[in-house]
PDB file of N, CA and C in Angstrom:
ATOM      1  N   MET D   1       0.813  -1.191   0.000  1.00 77.00           N
ATOM      2  CA  MET D   1       0.000   0.000   0.000  1.00 77.00           C
ATOM      3  C   MET D   1       0.858   1.258   0.000  1.00 77.00           C
ATOM      4  N   THR D   2       1.986   1.238   0.684  1.00 87.00           N
ATOM      5  CA  THR D   2       2.840   2.410   0.778  1.00 87.00           C
ATOM      6  C   THR D   2       3.339   2.861  -0.585  1.00 87.00           C
ATOM      7  N   VAL D   3       3.665   1.921  -1.444  1.00 91.00           N
ATOM      8  CA  VAL D   3       4.137   2.262  -2.787  1.00 91.00           C
ATOM      9  C   VAL D   3       3.051   3.028  -3.524  1.00 91.00           C
ATOM     10  N   ARG D   4       1.832   2.519  -3.522  1.00 89.00           N
ATOM     11  CA  ARG D   4       0.723   3.197  -4.202  1.00 89.00           C
ATOM     12  C   ARG D   4       0.472   4.580  -3.603  1.00 89.00           C
ATOM     13  N   GLU D   5       0.530   4.690  -2.300  1.00 89.00           N
ATOM     14  CA  GLU D   5       0.302   5.987  -1.651  1.00 89.00           C
ATOM     15  C   GLU D   5       1.330   7.009  -2.134  1.00 89.00           C
ATOM     16  N   ALA D   6       2.578   6.615  -2.241  1.00 90.00           N
ATOM     17  CA  ALA D   6       3.617   7.521  -2.727  1.00 90.00           C
ATOM     18  C   ALA D   6       3.348   7.903  -4.181  1.00 90.00           C
ATOM     19  N   GLN D   7       2.942   6.934  -4.995  1.00 92.00           N
ATOM     20  CA  GLN D   7       2.656   7.219  -6.397  1.00 92.00           C
ATOM     21  C   GLN D   7       1.464   8.165  -6.538  1.00 92.00           C
ATOM     22  N   VAL D   8       0.436   7.983  -5.722  1.00 89.00           N
ATOM     23  CA  VAL D   8      -0.718   8.879  -5.743  1.00 89.00           C
ATOM     24  C   VAL D   8      -0.271  10.311  -5.459  1.00 89.00           C
ATOM     25  N   LEU D   9       0.716  10.468  -4.575  1.00 89.00           N
ATOM     26  CA  LEU D   9       1.232  11.790  -4.209  1.00 89.00           C
ATOM     27  C   LEU D   9       2.341  12.263  -5.152  1.00 89.00           C
ATOM     28  N   CYS D  10       2.587  11.520  -6.235  1.00 91.00           N
ATOM     29  CA  CYS D  10       3.601  11.853  -7.245  1.00 91.00           C
ATOM     30  C   CYS D  10       5.000  11.949  -6.654  1.00 91.00           C
ATOM     31  N   LYS D  11       5.304  11.026  -5.761  1.00 93.00           N
ATOM     32  CA  LYS D  11       6.630  10.943  -5.145  1.00 93.00           C
ATOM     33  C   LYS D  11       7.399   9.788  -5.771  1.00 93.00           C
ATOM     34  N   PRO D  12       8.633  10.017  -6.199  1.00 94.00           N
ATOM     35  CA  PRO D  12       9.425   8.916  -6.752  1.00 94.00           C
ATOM     36  C   PRO D  12       9.595   7.809  -5.707  1.00 94.00           C
ATOM     37  N   VAL D  13       9.400   6.583  -6.135  1.00 94.00           N
ATOM     38  CA  VAL D  13       9.446   5.430  -5.244  1.00 94.00           C
ATOM     39  C   VAL D  13      10.721   4.637  -5.508  1.00 94.00           C
ATOM     40  N   ALA D  14      11.373   4.214  -4.438  1.00 96.00           N
ATOM     41  CA  ALA D  14      12.530   3.321  -4.540  1.00 96.00           C
ATOM     42  C   ALA D  14      12.228   2.102  -3.686  1.00 96.00           C
ATOM     43  N   ILE D  15      12.207   0.945  -4.329  1.00 97.00           N
ATOM     44  CA  ILE D  15      11.948  -0.312  -3.620  1.00 97.00           C
ATOM     45  C   ILE D  15      13.046  -1.307  -3.976  1.00 97.00           C
ATOM     46  N   THR D  16      13.185  -2.324  -3.156  1.00 97.00           N
ATOM     47  CA  THR D  16      14.164  -3.365  -3.463  1.00 97.00           C
ATOM     48  C   THR D  16      13.534  -4.416  -4.374  1.00 97.00           C
ATOM     49  N   ARG D  17      14.379  -5.189  -5.009  1.00 97.00           N
ATOM     50  CA  ARG D  17      13.959  -6.190  -5.989  1.00 97.00           C
ATOM     51  C   ARG D  17      13.447  -7.460  -5.293  1.00 97.00           C
ATOM     52  N   TYR D  18      12.368  -7.338  -4.536  1.00 94.00           N
ATOM     53  CA  TYR D  18      11.733  -8.506  -3.936  1.00 94.00           C
ATOM     54  C   TYR D  18      10.894  -9.183  -5.027  1.00 94.00           C
ATOM     55  N   PRO D  19      10.416 -10.393  -4.807  1.00 94.00           N
ATOM     56  CA  PRO D  19       9.772 -11.154  -5.883  1.00 94.00           C
ATOM     57  C   PRO D  19       8.628 -10.450  -6.619  1.00 94.00           C
ATOM     58  N   THR D  20       7.844  -9.621  -5.939  1.00 93.00           N
ATOM     59  CA  THR D  20       6.707  -8.976  -6.607  1.00 93.00           C
ATOM     60  C   THR D  20       6.958  -7.493  -6.912  1.00 93.00           C
ATOM     61  N   ALA D  21       8.195  -7.067  -6.861  1.00 95.00           N
ATOM     62  CA  ALA D  21       8.514  -5.648  -7.063  1.00 95.00           C
ATOM     63  C   ALA D  21       8.007  -5.123  -8.406  1.00 95.00           C
ATOM     64  N   THR D  22       8.163  -5.909  -9.458  1.00 94.00           N
ATOM     65  CA  THR D  22       7.756  -5.424 -10.780  1.00 94.00           C
ATOM     66  C   THR D  22       6.236  -5.315 -10.937  1.00 94.00           C
ATOM     67  N   SER D  23       5.485  -5.880 -10.016  1.00 92.00           N
ATOM     68  CA  SER D  23       4.031  -5.700 -10.067  1.00 92.00           C
ATOM     69  C   SER D  23       3.634  -4.360  -9.457  1.00 92.00           C
ATOM     70  N   GLN D  24       4.570  -3.716  -8.754  1.00 93.00           N
ATOM     71  CA  GLN D  24       4.279  -2.433  -8.120  1.00 93.00           C
ATOM     72  C   GLN D  24       4.970  -1.254  -8.791  1.00 93.00           C
ATOM     73  N   VAL D  25       6.134  -1.498  -9.373  1.00 95.00           N
ATOM     74  CA  VAL D  25       6.915  -0.409  -9.954  1.00 95.00           C
ATOM     75  C   VAL D  25       7.464  -0.842 -11.303  1.00 95.00           C
ATOM     76  N   GLU D  26       7.301   0.022 -12.295  1.00 95.00           N
ATOM     77  CA  GLU D  26       7.960  -0.189 -13.579  1.00 95.00           C
ATOM     78  C   GLU D  26       9.272   0.589 -13.508  1.00 95.00           C
ATOM     79  N   ASP D  27      10.361  -0.144 -13.395  1.00 97.00           N
ATOM     80  CA  ASP D  27      11.672   0.436 -13.118  1.00 97.00           C
ATOM     81  C   ASP D  27      12.019   1.562 -14.089  1.00 97.00           C
ATOM     82  N   GLY D  28      12.301   2.743 -13.513  1.00 95.00           N
ATOM     83  CA  GLY D  28      12.681   3.899 -14.300  1.00 95.00           C
ATOM     84  C   GLY D  28      11.513   4.708 -14.815  1.00 95.00           C
ATOM     85  N   LYS D  29      10.308   4.186 -14.688  1.00 95.00           N
ATOM     86  CA  LYS D  29       9.132   4.871 -15.209  1.00 95.00           C
ATOM     87  C   LYS D  29       8.289   5.485 -14.098  1.00 95.00           C
ATOM     88  N   ASP D  30       7.901   4.678 -13.106  1.00 93.00           N
ATOM     89  CA  ASP D  30       7.108   5.214 -11.996  1.00 93.00           C
ATOM     90  C   ASP D  30       7.769   4.940 -10.652  1.00 93.00           C
ATOM     91  N   GLY D  31       9.060   4.673 -10.709  1.00 96.00           N
ATOM     92  CA  GLY D  31       9.869   4.417  -9.523  1.00 96.00           C
ATOM     93  C   GLY D  31      11.135   3.698  -9.943  1.00 96.00           C
ATOM     94  N   VAL D  32      11.931   3.304  -8.984  1.00 98.00           N
ATOM     95  CA  VAL D  32      13.142   2.533  -9.287  1.00 98.00           C
ATOM     96  C   VAL D  32      13.163   1.282  -8.425  1.00 98.00           C
ATOM     97  N   ILE D  33      13.729   0.237  -8.996  1.00 98.00           N
ATOM     98  CA  ILE D  33      13.890  -1.019  -8.273  1.00 98.00           C
ATOM     99  C   ILE D  33      15.375  -1.194  -8.009  1.00 98.00           C
ATOM    100  N   LEU D  34      15.712  -1.317  -6.738  1.00 98.00           N
ATOM    101  CA  LEU D  34      17.096  -1.387  -6.298  1.00 98.00           C
ATOM    102  C   LEU D  34      17.503  -2.827  -5.992  1.00 98.00           C
ATOM    103  N   PRO D  35      18.802  -3.113  -6.064  1.00 98.00           N
ATOM    104  CA  PRO D  35      19.265  -4.457  -5.697  1.00 98.00           C
ATOM    105  C   PRO D  35      18.842  -4.800  -4.268  1.00 98.00           C
ATOM    106  N   LEU D  36      18.684  -6.074  -4.017  1.00 96.00           N
ATOM    107  CA  LEU D  36      18.225  -6.531  -2.712  1.00 96.00           C
ATOM    108  C   LEU D  36      19.334  -6.550  -1.663  1.00 96.00           C
ATOM    109  N   ASP D  37      20.590  -6.717  -2.092  1.00 97.00           N
ATOM    110  CA  ASP D  37      21.686  -6.770  -1.114  1.00 97.00           C
ATOM    111  C   ASP D  37      21.981  -5.377  -0.552  1.00 97.00           C
ATOM    112  N   ASN D  38      22.451  -5.318   0.688  1.00 97.00           N
ATOM    113  CA  ASN D  38      22.661  -4.040   1.380  1.00 97.00           C
ATOM    114  C   ASN D  38      23.572  -3.091   0.620  1.00 97.00           C
ATOM    115  N   GLU D  39      24.730  -3.572   0.196  1.00 98.00           N
ATOM    116  CA  GLU D  39      25.697  -2.702  -0.478  1.00 98.00           C
ATOM    117  C   GLU D  39      25.158  -2.194  -1.813  1.00 98.00           C
ATOM    118  N   GLY D  40      24.585  -3.090  -2.591  1.00 98.00           N
ATOM    119  CA  GLY D  40      24.023  -2.689  -3.878  1.00 98.00           C
ATOM    120  C   GLY D  40      22.860  -1.725  -3.726  1.00 98.00           C
ATOM    121  N   CYS D  41      22.020  -1.984  -2.740  1.00 98.00           N
ATOM    122  CA  CYS D  41      20.875  -1.117  -2.479  1.00 98.00           C
ATOM    123  C   CYS D  41      21.341   0.281  -2.065  1.00 98.00           C
ATOM    124  N   ALA D  42      22.289   0.342  -1.152  1.00 98.00           N
ATOM    125  CA  ALA D  42      22.800   1.632  -0.674  1.00 98.00           C
ATOM    126  C   ALA D  42      23.422   2.427  -1.817  1.00 98.00           C
ATOM    127  N   HIS D  43      24.204   1.759  -2.637  1.00 98.00           N
ATOM    128  CA  HIS D  43      24.850   2.443  -3.761  1.00 98.00           C
ATOM    129  C   HIS D  43      23.810   2.952  -4.762  1.00 98.00           C
ATOM    130  N   ALA D  44      22.883   2.083  -5.157  1.00 98.00           N
ATOM    131  CA  ALA D  44      21.866   2.462  -6.135  1.00 98.00           C
ATOM    132  C   ALA D  44      20.967   3.579  -5.595  1.00 98.00           C
ATOM    133  N   LEU D  45      20.651   3.542  -4.315  1.00 98.00           N
ATOM    134  CA  LEU D  45      19.829   4.598  -3.720  1.00 98.00           C
ATOM    135  C   LEU D  45      20.573   5.928  -3.714  1.00 98.00           C
ATOM    136  N   ALA D  46      21.859   5.911  -3.391  1.00 98.00           N
ATOM    137  CA  ALA D  46      22.657   7.141  -3.411  1.00 98.00           C
ATOM    138  C   ALA D  46      22.703   7.726  -4.822  1.00 98.00           C
ATOM    139  N   VAL D  47      22.865   6.866  -5.816  1.00 98.00           N
ATOM    140  CA  VAL D  47      22.881   7.326  -7.216  1.00 98.00           C
ATOM    141  C   VAL D  47      21.528   7.943  -7.572  1.00 98.00           C
ATOM    142  N   PHE D  48      20.446   7.295  -7.182  1.00 98.00           N
ATOM    143  CA  PHE D  48      19.104   7.799  -7.477  1.00 98.00           C
ATOM    144  C   PHE D  48      18.851   9.140  -6.791  1.00 98.00           C
ATOM    145  N   ILE D  49      19.265   9.275  -5.567  1.00 97.00           N
ATOM    146  CA  ILE D  49      19.066  10.535  -4.832  1.00 97.00           C
ATOM    147  C   ILE D  49      19.770  11.692  -5.549  1.00 97.00           C
ATOM    148  N   ARG D  50      20.930  11.430  -6.110  1.00 98.00           N
ATOM    149  CA  ARG D  50      21.682  12.474  -6.820  1.00 98.00           C
ATOM    150  C   ARG D  50      21.145  12.749  -8.223  1.00 98.00           C
ATOM    151  N   ASP D  51      20.386  11.828  -8.781  1.00 98.00           N
ATOM    152  CA  ASP D  51      19.918  11.952 -10.167  1.00 98.00           C
ATOM    153  C   ASP D  51      18.585  12.708 -10.220  1.00 98.00           C
ATOM    154  N   LYS D  52      18.678  14.025 -10.159  1.00 98.00           N
ATOM    155  CA  LYS D  52      17.466  14.862 -10.147  1.00 98.00           C
ATOM    156  C   LYS D  52      16.678  14.745 -11.449  1.00 98.00           C
ATOM    157  N   ALA D  53      17.375  14.554 -12.573  1.00 98.00           N
ATOM    158  CA  ALA D  53      16.682  14.408 -13.858  1.00 98.00           C
ATOM    159  C   ALA D  53      15.811  13.152 -13.861  1.00 98.00           C
ATOM    160  N   LYS D  54      16.326  12.061 -13.331  1.00 98.00           N
ATOM    161  CA  LYS D  54      15.547  10.820 -13.272  1.00 98.00           C
ATOM    162  C   LYS D  54      14.345  10.989 -12.349  1.00 98.00           C
ATOM    163  N   GLN D  55      14.544  11.660 -11.231  1.00 97.00           N
ATOM    164  CA  GLN D  55      13.434  11.908 -10.312  1.00 97.00           C
ATOM    165  C   GLN D  55      12.346  12.736 -11.000  1.00 97.00           C
ATOM    166  N   GLU D  56      12.751  13.774 -11.726  1.00 97.00           N
ATOM    167  CA  GLU D  56      11.782  14.626 -12.422  1.00 97.00           C
ATOM    168  C   GLU D  56      11.049  13.852 -13.513  1.00 97.00           C
ATOM    169  N   HIS D  57      11.768  12.971 -14.195  1.00 97.00           N
ATOM    170  CA  HIS D  57      11.151  12.132 -15.232  1.00 97.00           C
ATOM    171  C   HIS D  57      10.065  11.255 -14.594  1.00 97.00           C
ATOM    172  N   ILE D  58      10.370  10.658 -13.469  1.00 97.00           N
ATOM    173  CA  ILE D  58       9.407   9.801 -12.767  1.00 97.00           C
ATOM    174  C   ILE D  58       8.219  10.618 -12.276  1.00 97.00           C
ATOM    175  N   ILE D  59       8.486  11.785 -11.701  1.00 96.00           N
ATOM    176  CA  ILE D  59       7.407  12.657 -11.218  1.00 96.00           C
ATOM    177  C   ILE D  59       6.480  13.049 -12.372  1.00 96.00           C
ATOM    178  N   SER D  60       7.055  13.403 -13.516  1.00 96.00           N
ATOM    179  CA  SER D  60       6.243  13.774 -14.685  1.00 96.00           C
ATOM    180  C   SER D  60       5.345  12.622 -15.104  1.00 96.00           C
ATOM    181  N   HIS D  61       5.881  11.409 -15.097  1.00 95.00           N
ATOM    182  CA  HIS D  61       5.079  10.233 -15.444  1.00 95.00           C
ATOM    183  C   HIS D  61       3.952  10.034 -14.422  1.00 95.00           C
ATOM    184  N   LEU D  62       4.278  10.143 -13.147  1.00 94.00           N
ATOM    185  CA  LEU D  62       3.283   9.931 -12.096  1.00 94.00           C
ATOM    186  C   LEU D  62       2.127  10.926 -12.212  1.00 94.00           C
ATOM    187  N   LYS D  63       2.438  12.152 -12.608  1.00 92.00           N
ATOM    188  CA  LYS D  63       1.404  13.185 -12.720  1.00 92.00           C
ATOM    189  C   LYS D  63       0.404  12.900 -13.829  1.00 92.00           C
ATOM    190  N   THR D  64       0.773  12.037 -14.770  1.00 93.00           N
ATOM    191  CA  THR D  64      -0.110  11.757 -15.898  1.00 93.00           C
ATOM    192  C   THR D  64      -0.819  10.415 -15.785  1.00 93.00           C
ATOM    193  N   HIS D  65      -0.661   9.736 -14.663  1.00 89.00           N
ATOM    194  CA  HIS D  65      -1.279   8.427 -14.481  1.00 89.00           C
ATOM    195  C   HIS D  65      -2.089   8.382 -13.186  1.00 89.00           C
ATOM    196  N   ASP D  66      -3.138   7.589 -13.217  1.00 84.00           N
ATOM    197  CA  ASP D  66      -4.017   7.445 -12.047  1.00 84.00           C
ATOM    198  C   ASP D  66      -3.522   6.299 -11.175  1.00 84.00           C
ATOM    199  N   TYR D  67      -3.011   6.647 -10.015  1.00 78.00           N
ATOM    200  CA  TYR D  67      -2.571   5.630  -9.063  1.00 78.00           C
ATOM    201  C   TYR D  67      -3.493   5.592  -7.849  1.00 78.00           C
ATOM    202  N   GLY D  68      -4.698   6.118  -8.030  1.00 72.00           N
ATOM    203  CA  GLY D  68      -5.670   6.144  -6.945  1.00 72.00           C
ATOM    204  C   GLY D  68      -6.239   4.767  -6.668  1.00 72.00           C
ATOM    205  N   TYR D  69      -7.235   4.720  -5.850  1.00 64.00           N
ATOM    206  CA  TYR D  69      -7.816   3.450  -5.441  1.00 64.00           C
ATOM    207  C   TYR D  69      -8.426   2.681  -6.606  1.00 64.00           C
ATOM    208  N   ALA D  70      -8.926   3.381  -7.608  1.00 63.00           N
ATOM    209  CA  ALA D  70      -9.493   2.686  -8.765  1.00 63.00           C
ATOM    210  C   ALA D  70      -8.410   1.871  -9.468  1.00 63.00           C
ATOM    211  N   ALA D  71      -7.223   2.458  -9.603  1.00 59.00           N
ATOM    212  CA  ALA D  71      -6.112   1.739 -10.236  1.00 59.00           C
ATOM    213  C   ALA D  71      -5.694   0.549  -9.382  1.00 59.00           C
ATOM    214  N   SER D  72      -5.645   0.729  -8.082  1.00 58.00           N
ATOM    215  CA  SER D  72      -5.268  -0.369  -7.187  1.00 58.00           C
ATOM    216  C   SER D  72      -6.313  -1.488  -7.228  1.00 58.00           C
ATOM    217  N   ALA D  73      -7.566  -1.124  -7.275  1.00 58.00           N
ATOM    218  CA  ALA D  73      -8.634  -2.119  -7.343  1.00 58.00           C
ATOM    219  C   ALA D  73      -8.523  -2.916  -8.640  1.00 58.00           C
ATOM    220  N   LYS D  74      -8.175  -2.263  -9.737  1.00 64.00           N
ATOM    221  CA  LYS D  74      -8.004  -2.947 -11.014  1.00 64.00           C
ATOM    222  C   LYS D  74      -6.880  -3.966 -10.938  1.00 64.00           C
ATOM    223  N   ILE D  75      -5.772  -3.619 -10.297  1.00 64.00           N
ATOM    224  CA  ILE D  75      -4.649  -4.546 -10.140  1.00 64.00           C
ATOM    225  C   ILE D  75      -5.094  -5.775  -9.382  1.00 64.00           C
ATOM    226  N   VAL D  76      -5.813  -5.573  -8.282  1.00 61.00           N
ATOM    227  CA  VAL D  76      -6.283  -6.695  -7.471  1.00 61.00           C
ATOM    228  C   VAL D  76      -7.264  -7.533  -8.291  1.00 61.00           C
ATOM    229  N   GLU D  77      -8.127  -6.885  -9.012  1.00 68.00           N
ATOM    230  CA  GLU D  77      -9.114  -7.593  -9.852  1.00 68.00           C
ATOM    231  C   GLU D  77      -8.415  -8.439 -10.912  1.00 68.00           C
ATOM    232  N   ASP D  78      -7.376  -7.887 -11.539  1.00 73.00           N
ATOM    233  CA  ASP D  78      -6.640  -8.602 -12.579  1.00 73.00           C
ATOM    234  C   ASP D  78      -5.899  -9.813 -12.020  1.00 73.00           C
ATOM    235  N   MET D  79      -5.534  -9.755 -10.751  1.00 69.00           N
ATOM    236  CA  MET D  79      -4.811 -10.864 -10.124  1.00 69.00           C
ATOM    237  C   MET D  79      -5.743 -12.018  -9.780  1.00 69.00           C
ATOM    238  N   ALA D  80      -7.039 -11.737  -9.666  1.00 62.00           N
ATOM    239  CA  ALA D  80      -8.013 -12.767  -9.266  1.00 62.00           C
ATOM    240  C   ALA D  80      -8.330 -13.719 -10.393  1.00 62.00           C
TER     241      ALA D  80
END
């Protein structure tokens, strides 16, 4: 739920590459997916924090898409 809440607020999302990560974030489009290991995650997050252009690109995408409850309900419906 936290990922969707951030997307609804047009905030760039950074999550780790857990098994269902790609069902929540399209890497580079509406957030970033970071390596699962501590060192890789820390490095990738630091790079993302410094990359203001990538953040702005993600924010622009988020502003043009509906990540509200209707979108979340559709995802759950599609999984059933």
